[in-house]
């Protein structure tokens, strides 16, 4: 994996790595829901994902990669927004057990249960297998070469 310049900010580095996996899976045609801590993180996560892998289109809380999308939800709205979701669900590291973020443990438990139930429709380890595809195998126009923002 290439250097993203987030070494001095380990939290950003963990989020960037998760979003890169989400973008890779979406480029292979599978929808991915990425759940962040709160509503303020939605735009940050969207821009961070778009800065790593160039999307075909960008919306307020989603990125489209070919026929699939990475949809970013705040944890407060994820339960309602992901009812009937047909793709993968990934939680930001702040919603995982043992994180240092000030997140209600009940909310974390509900999000983990939702993730587990949503991902039951796929074989175990499928997300990790799909996200292991190197960017070199992706179309060259999809890989971001290092601009200053979306569309530059």
C-alpha atoms as one frame of an Amber mdcrd trajectory, in Angstrom:
protein
   0.000   0.000   0.000   1.320   3.416  -0.830   2.158   6.083   1.747  -0.783
   8.381   2.498   1.044  10.751   4.845  -1.079   9.983   7.899   1.634   8.508
  10.128   1.522  11.386  12.612  -2.260  10.946  12.928  -2.860   7.250  13.671
  -6.641   7.690  13.871  -6.757   9.189  10.386  -4.494   6.413   9.166  -6.856
   3.706  10.439  -9.867   5.410   8.880  -7.978   5.903   5.607  -7.064   2.215
   5.466 -10.689   1.165   6.032 -11.956   3.593   3.389  -9.379   2.362   0.881
 -10.693  -1.175   1.403 -14.260   0.080   0.930 -13.337   1.806  -2.337 -11.586
  -1.309  -3.650 -14.613  -3.482  -2.912 -16.939  -0.918  -4.528 -14.762  -0.853
  -7.646 -15.399  -4.584  -7.939 -19.166  -3.953  -8.020 -20.301  -4.423  -4.398
 -22.093  -1.705  -2.417 -20.440  -0.771   0.883 -21.911   1.166   3.812 -19.317
   2.884   5.996 -20.622   3.944   9.426 -18.853   6.818  11.189 -19.102   8.140
  14.736 -21.268  11.213  14.094 -22.645  13.453  11.361 -19.587  15.714  11.331
 -17.399  12.816  10.193 -19.461  12.052   7.065 -17.890  14.732   4.883 -14.423
  14.021   6.262 -14.740  10.309   5.460 -16.161  11.040   1.997 -13.308  13.389
   1.121 -10.700  11.031   2.570 -12.024   8.144   0.478 -12.196  10.277  -2.684
  -8.627  11.475  -2.133  -7.348   7.892  -2.205  -9.331   6.406  -5.090 -11.020
   8.670  -7.629 -14.791   8.073  -7.732 -16.947   8.320 -10.853 -19.358  10.621
  -9.000 -19.617  12.229  -5.567 -22.745  13.000  -3.584 -23.350  14.529  -0.186
 -22.724  11.282   1.670 -21.732   8.770  -0.986 -19.184   7.998  -3.686 -19.986
   6.037  -6.828 -17.396   3.667  -8.261 -18.724   2.235 -11.524 -21.956   0.426
 -10.672 -21.433   0.328  -6.898 -21.193   2.952  -4.191 -19.636   3.674  -0.844
 -22.421   5.176   1.273 -21.342   6.914   4.474 -23.759   7.004   7.403 -23.512
   8.635  10.823 -24.125   6.062  13.554 -27.336   7.814  14.652 -28.945   7.295
  11.223 -27.402   3.967  10.265 -30.146   1.808  11.746 -32.836   3.461   9.634
 -30.712   4.002   6.549 -29.398   0.452   6.392 -32.666  -1.403   6.824 -32.752
  -3.833   3.918 -29.175  -2.990   2.836 -27.842  -5.448   0.263 -24.124  -4.746
   0.505 -21.274  -4.870   2.971 -21.287  -2.819   6.172 -18.039  -1.513   7.669
 -17.693   0.302  11.000 -15.150   3.038  11.578 -12.526   2.068  14.137 -14.122
   4.429  16.703 -17.161   2.132  16.863 -15.115  -0.999  17.516 -14.659  -2.403
  21.052 -11.804  -0.904  23.018 -11.709   2.381  21.124 -10.911   5.550  23.033
 -13.712   7.589  21.452 -16.533   8.840  23.630 -19.222   6.705  22.026 -22.088
   5.135  23.935 -21.348   1.433  24.370 -24.974   0.537  23.630 -24.702   2.265
  20.264 -21.454   0.432  19.508 -23.064  -2.893  20.388 -26.070  -2.215  18.141
 -23.802  -1.185  15.249 -21.652  -4.314  15.627 -24.757  -6.521  15.695 -26.094
  -4.782  12.581 -22.765  -5.238  10.816 -22.674  -8.922  11.656 -26.250  -9.491
  10.472 -25.757  -7.508   7.264 -22.536  -9.296   6.383 -24.117 -12.749   6.938
 -25.282 -12.694   3.318 -21.660 -13.052   2.188 -19.173 -15.859   2.887 -16.922
 -15.239   5.869 -13.820 -13.265   4.907 -15.319 -12.119   1.591 -14.811  -8.403
   2.288 -11.152  -8.942   3.183 -10.650 -11.122   0.103 -12.203  -8.529  -2.202
 -10.347  -5.630  -0.584  -7.015  -7.385  -1.103  -7.140  -6.724  -4.854  -4.265
  -4.357  -5.623  -4.988  -1.008  -7.214  -2.649  -1.950 -10.058  -5.393  -4.255
 -11.381  -7.948  -1.446 -11.369  -8.597   0.743 -14.416  -5.946   3.499 -14.613
  -8.513   6.304 -14.680  -9.875   5.142 -11.314  -6.633   5.398  -9.360  -5.963
   8.815  -7.878  -2.466  10.028  -8.673  -2.233  12.729  -6.023  -4.268  15.870
  -6.590  -5.289  18.458  -4.025  -8.951  17.608  -3.936 -11.839  16.209  -5.865
 -11.581  17.073  -9.539  -8.131  18.656  -9.481
